[in-house]
Amino acid sequence: MAYYDQYNNDNSQVVYDFSNKQTKGAFLTKVFGMMFLCLLITTVVAAGFGYGFQALLINTATADGVLDSNVVTTLSITLIVSIIALLVMSFVLPITFMRGRHNIIVPLMIYVVLMGILLSTFTFIMDWVILVEAFGITTIIFGVMGLLGYISKGRLAGIGVILIGLLMGAGLLSLMNWLMILIGGIQESNITISWIVSLMIFAFLMFVTLYDVYRIRRIAENGAAQNNNLVYYCAFILYSDFISILIRVIYFLASISNRRS
C-alpha cells in the first residue's frame, strides 16, 4: 500500500492511504486549490502594484507630462530587486523542499508575490483586455494539457525525447537566426524563424505541463513519505507551468496586436 504522512499541530503523525480514492482526490484537490490560491495572489499583486504605480506616476507628473524621477527610480529599483529575489527564491524553494526540514509555505508565498510584482510590468505596456484574453486562453490550454496528463495511462517515456528535441531544435534555430541577422540584418525570414522558435518553446511548455500533471497524479496514486510540503511543492510546479504558458501567450497576443496596428 502507498501512504502519505501528514503531521498535526502537535506533531502527531497522520497516515493517509493513497489506495483510497477519497484520499487521493483530497490530495489532488489540495494541490490544485493551492495552485489557484497562488495564481489569485499573483493576479491581485500584479493588478494592484501595476495600476497603483501607474496612478502614482500620473498624479506626481508635472503639467507638461514629465514623470517624477523619484517615483520612476523607486519603480525601477523595486522591479530589479524583485527579479533578483525571484531568482534566489526559485533555488531556495526546491532546496528547502528537498531537505524536508522546514515548511515551504512561506517561501512559496514570497515567490508568488514577487512574481506578481514582476508580471505587473505587463500592465504598463499592454491593454488590460489583452491580459484578460491571455489569462483565459492560458486557462484553457492548461486545462486541456492537464486533462491529457491526468487521463494518460502509460508512463509517457517518449515525452522526454519530444522535450529534448523541441529544446535542441529551438536552440539551433535561434543560433542560425542570430547568425543570419549578423550577416544580413533583420529580414522577413528572421521574423518567421523567430515565430517558429517561439512556437517550439510554447509546445515544450505544453508538454511539460502534461507531464507534470501526470507525475502529480502518479504521486497521488503511489504516495510518498512527505508532509504538507508535498502539496505545496506540487502546487508550485503547476503554478510555474501556468505562469510560463501565460507569459508566452501574452507575447503572442501582443505580437499579433502590433502587426494589426
Tab-separated table of C-alpha atoms in Angstrom:
chain	number	residue	atom	x	y	z
A	1	MET	CA	0.000	0.000	0.000
A	2	ALA	CA	1.063	3.579	-0.634
A	3	TYR	CA	0.858	6.112	2.143
A	4	TYR	CA	1.184	9.845	2.631
A	5	ASP	CA	2.374	11.113	6.006
A	6	GLN	CA	0.981	14.328	7.407
A	7	TYR	CA	1.571	15.974	10.781
A	8	ASN	CA	-0.911	17.706	13.066
A	9	ASN	CA	-0.037	20.812	15.049
A	10	ASP	CA	1.000	18.624	17.986
A	11	ASN	CA	3.451	16.758	15.687
A	12	SER	CA	1.361	13.589	15.884
A	13	GLN	CA	1.601	11.742	12.608
A	14	VAL	CA	-1.459	11.032	10.490
A	15	VAL	CA	-1.083	8.458	7.714
A	16	TYR	CA	-3.235	8.602	4.615
A	17	ASP	CA	-3.748	5.604	2.388
A	18	PHE	CA	-3.445	6.710	-1.247
A	19	SER	CA	-5.026	3.500	-2.482
A	20	ASN	CA	-8.253	5.006	-1.196
A	21	LYS	CA	-9.893	7.117	-3.916
A	22	GLN	CA	-11.221	9.686	-1.441
A	23	THR	CA	-7.751	10.286	-0.003
A	24	LYS	CA	-6.281	10.515	-3.493
A	25	GLY	CA	-8.939	13.015	-4.503
A	26	ALA	CA	-8.347	15.071	-1.356
A	27	PHE	CA	-4.636	15.305	-2.133
A	28	LEU	CA	-5.228	16.465	-5.710
A	29	THR	CA	-7.873	18.913	-4.526
A	30	LYS	CA	-5.382	20.450	-2.101
A	31	VAL	CA	-2.719	20.688	-4.801
A	32	PHE	CA	-4.952	22.421	-7.340
A	33	GLY	CA	-6.565	24.528	-4.634
A	34	MET	CA	-3.160	25.799	-3.511
A	35	MET	CA	-2.185	26.417	-7.131
A	36	PHE	CA	-5.286	28.548	-7.742
A	37	LEU	CA	-4.655	30.423	-4.494
A	38	CYS	CA	-1.130	31.221	-5.687
A	39	LEU	CA	-2.493	32.428	-9.029
A	40	LEU	CA	-5.065	34.580	-7.258
A	41	ILE	CA	-2.402	36.202	-5.079
A	42	THR	CA	-0.176	36.829	-8.100
A	43	THR	CA	-3.072	38.345	-10.058
A	44	VAL	CA	-4.088	40.660	-7.208
A	45	VAL	CA	-0.491	41.777	-6.611
A	46	ALA	CA	0.156	42.308	-10.334
A	47	ALA	CA	-3.013	44.364	-10.824
A	48	GLY	CA	-2.665	46.298	-7.570
A	49	PHE	CA	1.023	47.077	-7.982
A	50	GLY	CA	0.849	47.780	-11.712
A	51	TYR	CA	-2.197	50.007	-11.846
A	52	GLY	CA	-1.396	51.526	-8.455
A	53	PHE	CA	2.025	52.636	-9.605
A	54	GLN	CA	0.561	53.945	-12.860
A	55	ALA	CA	-1.845	56.092	-10.864
A	56	LEU	CA	1.047	57.333	-8.730
A	57	LEU	CA	3.077	58.200	-11.842
A	58	ILE	CA	0.152	60.153	-13.306
A	59	ASN	CA	-0.614	62.006	-10.080
A	60	THR	CA	3.012	63.013	-9.497
A	61	ALA	CA	3.698	64.055	-13.104
A	62	THR	CA	4.060	67.701	-13.970
A	63	ALA	CA	1.564	69.646	-16.053
A	64	ASP	CA	3.804	69.026	-19.076
A	65	GLY	CA	3.592	65.277	-18.561
A	66	VAL	CA	7.099	64.853	-17.144
A	67	LEU	CA	7.232	61.955	-14.722
A	68	ASP	CA	8.624	62.342	-11.225
A	69	SER	CA	12.184	60.990	-11.297
A	70	ASN	CA	11.981	59.750	-7.697
A	71	VAL	CA	8.891	57.664	-8.435
A	72	VAL	CA	10.461	56.252	-11.602
A	73	THR	CA	13.640	55.387	-9.687
A	74	THR	CA	11.631	53.713	-6.930
A	75	LEU	CA	9.742	51.669	-9.510
A	76	SER	CA	12.946	50.631	-11.282
A	77	ILE	CA	14.690	49.616	-8.043
A	78	THR	CA	11.637	47.675	-6.895
A	79	LEU	CA	11.496	45.727	-10.144
A	80	ILE	CA	15.231	44.981	-10.154
A	81	VAL	CA	15.178	43.812	-6.536
A	82	SER	CA	12.096	41.698	-7.262
A	83	ILE	CA	13.798	39.995	-10.213
A	84	ILE	CA	16.892	39.179	-8.166
A	85	ALA	CA	14.824	37.976	-5.209
A	86	LEU	CA	12.667	35.860	-7.519
A	87	LEU	CA	15.742	34.156	-8.967
A	88	VAL	CA	17.022	33.460	-5.453
A	89	MET	CA	13.675	32.061	-4.302
A	90	SER	CA	13.489	29.808	-7.365
A	91	PHE	CA	16.508	27.990	-5.903
A	92	VAL	CA	15.617	28.332	-2.225
A	93	LEU	CA	12.162	26.818	-2.598
A	94	PRO	CA	13.136	23.450	-4.173
A	95	ILE	CA	16.220	23.152	-1.950
A	96	THR	CA	14.106	23.715	1.160
A	97	PHE	CA	11.642	21.109	-0.057
A	98	MET	CA	14.330	18.521	-0.767
A	99	ARG	CA	15.883	18.979	2.658
A	100	GLY	CA	12.483	18.471	4.245
A	101	ARG	CA	13.356	20.344	7.431
A	102	HIS	CA	11.154	23.411	7.087
A	103	ASN	CA	7.686	24.208	5.809
A	104	ILE	CA	7.887	25.798	2.346
A	105	ILE	CA	4.613	27.729	2.555
A	106	VAL	CA	6.452	30.973	3.467
A	107	PRO	CA	8.973	30.865	0.575
A	108	LEU	CA	6.120	29.826	-1.733
A	109	MET	CA	4.052	32.878	-0.762
A	110	ILE	CA	7.093	35.132	-1.157
A	111	TYR	CA	7.679	33.651	-4.605
A	112	VAL	CA	4.119	34.243	-5.846
A	113	VAL	CA	4.119	37.832	-4.533
A	114	LEU	CA	7.434	38.563	-6.255
A	115	MET	CA	6.061	37.021	-9.448
A	116	GLY	CA	3.056	39.328	-9.188
A	117	ILE	CA	5.339	42.365	-8.931
A	118	LEU	CA	7.311	41.195	-11.953
A	119	LEU	CA	4.197	40.490	-14.034
A	120	SER	CA	2.818	43.924	-13.150
A	121	THR	CA	5.147	45.305	-15.827
A	122	PHE	CA	2.706	43.987	-18.434
A	123	THR	CA	0.076	46.437	-17.155
A	124	PHE	CA	2.365	49.333	-18.137
A	125	ILE	CA	2.778	48.304	-21.766
A	126	MET	CA	-0.377	46.351	-22.669
A	127	ASP	CA	-4.099	46.901	-22.648
A	128	TRP	CA	-5.953	45.104	-19.879
A	129	VAL	CA	-8.161	43.392	-22.483
A	130	ILE	CA	-5.123	41.560	-23.903
A	131	LEU	CA	-4.106	40.468	-20.413
A	132	VAL	CA	-7.579	39.119	-19.660
A	133	GLU	CA	-7.664	37.299	-23.008
A	134	ALA	CA	-4.218	35.836	-22.317
A	135	PHE	CA	-5.312	34.577	-18.905
A	136	GLY	CA	-8.423	32.980	-20.388
A	137	ILE	CA	-6.503	31.313	-23.233
A	138	THR	CA	-3.859	30.071	-20.794
A	139	THR	CA	-6.537	28.593	-18.557
A	140	ILE	CA	-7.993	26.662	-21.485
A	141	ILE	CA	-4.581	25.415	-22.675
A	142	PHE	CA	-3.524	24.446	-19.165
A	143	GLY	CA	-6.837	22.684	-18.590
A	144	VAL	CA	-6.577	20.677	-21.815
A	145	MET	CA	-2.959	19.633	-21.241
A	146	GLY	CA	-3.674	18.900	-17.601
A	147	LEU	CA	-6.611	16.704	-18.544
A	148	LEU	CA	-4.487	14.821	-21.072
A	149	GLY	CA	-1.811	14.314	-18.438
A	150	TYR	CA	-4.340	13.129	-15.889
A	151	ILE	CA	-6.017	10.561	-18.133
A	152	SER	CA	-2.731	9.262	-19.602
A	153	LYS	CA	-2.312	5.655	-18.556
A	154	GLY	CA	1.156	4.953	-19.920
A	155	ARG	CA	4.477	6.006	-18.444
A	156	LEU	CA	4.930	8.772	-21.035
A	157	ALA	CA	8.515	7.625	-21.544
A	158	GLY	CA	8.619	9.079	-25.050
A	159	ILE	CA	7.774	12.585	-23.895
A	160	GLY	CA	11.363	13.113	-22.754
A	161	VAL	CA	12.557	12.626	-26.331
A	162	ILE	CA	9.989	15.145	-27.550
A	163	LEU	CA	11.039	17.711	-24.948
A	164	ILE	CA	14.729	17.312	-25.748
A	165	GLY	CA	14.003	17.540	-29.476
A	166	LEU	CA	11.997	20.734	-29.043
A	167	LEU	CA	14.693	22.348	-26.911
A	168	MET	CA	17.526	21.368	-29.248
A	169	GLY	CA	15.556	22.424	-32.310
A	170	ALA	CA	14.664	25.791	-30.784
A	171	GLY	CA	18.273	26.340	-29.745
A	172	LEU	CA	19.691	25.505	-33.166
A	173	LEU	CA	17.138	27.653	-34.975
A	174	SER	CA	17.824	30.560	-32.613
A	175	LEU	CA	21.554	30.260	-33.250
A	176	MET	CA	21.018	30.110	-37.007
A	177	ASN	CA	18.680	33.092	-36.865
A	178	TRP	CA	21.191	35.085	-34.851
A	179	LEU	CA	23.952	34.348	-37.368
A	180	MET	CA	21.695	35.345	-40.254
A	181	ILE	CA	20.940	38.662	-38.562
A	182	LEU	CA	24.663	39.331	-38.037
A	183	ILE	CA	25.402	38.613	-41.704
A	184	GLY	CA	22.467	40.192	-43.496
A	185	GLY	CA	20.486	42.166	-40.939
A	186	ILE	CA	16.890	41.651	-39.914
A	187	GLN	CA	14.752	40.312	-42.749
A	188	GLU	CA	11.311	38.753	-43.074
A	189	SER	CA	12.846	35.290	-42.871
A	190	ASN	CA	14.311	36.137	-39.450
A	191	ILE	CA	10.881	37.090	-38.151
A	192	THR	CA	9.455	33.812	-39.473
A	193	ILE	CA	12.192	31.786	-37.776
A	194	SER	CA	11.589	33.697	-34.529
A	195	TRP	CA	7.943	32.717	-34.661
A	196	ILE	CA	8.854	29.079	-35.293
A	197	VAL	CA	11.217	29.123	-32.296
A	198	SER	CA	8.521	30.702	-30.137
A	199	LEU	CA	6.007	28.061	-31.182
A	200	MET	CA	8.503	25.289	-30.401
A	201	ILE	CA	9.093	26.733	-26.932
A	202	PHE	CA	5.332	27.012	-26.496
A	203	ALA	CA	4.913	23.348	-27.444
A	204	PHE	CA	7.677	22.469	-24.973
A	205	LEU	CA	5.822	24.247	-22.168
A	206	MET	CA	2.571	22.485	-23.003
A	207	PHE	CA	4.203	19.055	-22.954
A	208	VAL	CA	5.922	19.907	-19.660
A	209	THR	CA	2.515	20.770	-18.192
A	210	LEU	CA	1.082	17.492	-19.422
A	211	TYR	CA	3.948	15.547	-17.888
A	212	ASP	CA	3.845	17.437	-14.576
A	213	VAL	CA	0.130	16.743	-14.117
A	214	TYR	CA	0.812	13.097	-14.952
A	215	ARG	CA	3.609	12.961	-12.357
A	216	ILE	CA	1.419	14.554	-9.681
A	217	ARG	CA	-1.349	12.092	-10.410
A	218	ARG	CA	1.188	9.285	-10.014
A	219	ILE	CA	2.278	10.782	-6.690
A	220	ALA	CA	-1.331	10.778	-5.573
A	221	GLU	CA	-1.611	7.123	-6.558
A	222	ASN	CA	1.691	5.950	-5.107
A	223	GLY	CA	2.077	8.228	-2.116
A	224	ALA	CA	5.288	9.496	-0.568
A	225	ALA	CA	6.770	9.998	2.872
A	226	GLN	CA	6.215	13.754	2.916
A	227	ASN	CA	4.225	16.242	4.965
A	228	ASN	CA	2.149	19.117	3.601
A	229	ASN	CA	5.255	20.322	1.761
A	230	LEU	CA	4.414	17.798	-0.924
A	231	VAL	CA	1.120	19.580	-1.567
A	232	TYR	CA	2.824	22.972	-1.666
A	233	TYR	CA	5.620	21.814	-3.938
A	234	CYS	CA	3.277	20.135	-6.404
A	235	ALA	CA	1.211	23.328	-6.450
A	236	PHE	CA	4.402	25.315	-7.078
A	237	ILE	CA	5.235	23.121	-10.084
A	238	LEU	CA	1.795	23.567	-11.653
A	239	TYR	CA	1.784	27.278	-10.831
A	240	SER	CA	5.135	27.694	-12.592
A	241	ASP	CA	3.807	25.838	-15.641
A	242	PHE	CA	0.760	28.109	-15.784
A	243	ILE	CA	2.819	31.302	-15.487
A	244	SER	CA	5.258	30.125	-18.173
A	245	ILE	CA	2.415	29.473	-20.613
A	246	LEU	CA	0.741	32.767	-19.674
A	247	ILE	CA	3.859	34.804	-20.468
A	248	ARG	CA	4.206	33.075	-23.833
A	249	VAL	CA	0.516	33.678	-24.669
A	250	ILE	CA	0.856	37.356	-23.759
A	251	TYR	CA	3.830	37.571	-26.115
A	252	PHE	CA	1.836	36.018	-28.965
A	253	LEU	CA	-1.197	38.256	-28.431
A	254	ALA	CA	0.973	41.369	-28.182
A	255	SER	CA	2.808	40.451	-31.401
A	256	ILE	CA	-0.468	39.861	-33.249
A	257	SER	CA	-1.906	43.133	-31.906
A	258	ASN	CA	1.175	45.100	-33.033
A	259	ARG	CA	1.019	43.626	-36.531
A	260	ARG	CA	-2.642	44.582	-36.869
A	261	SER	CA	-1.948	48.133	-35.768
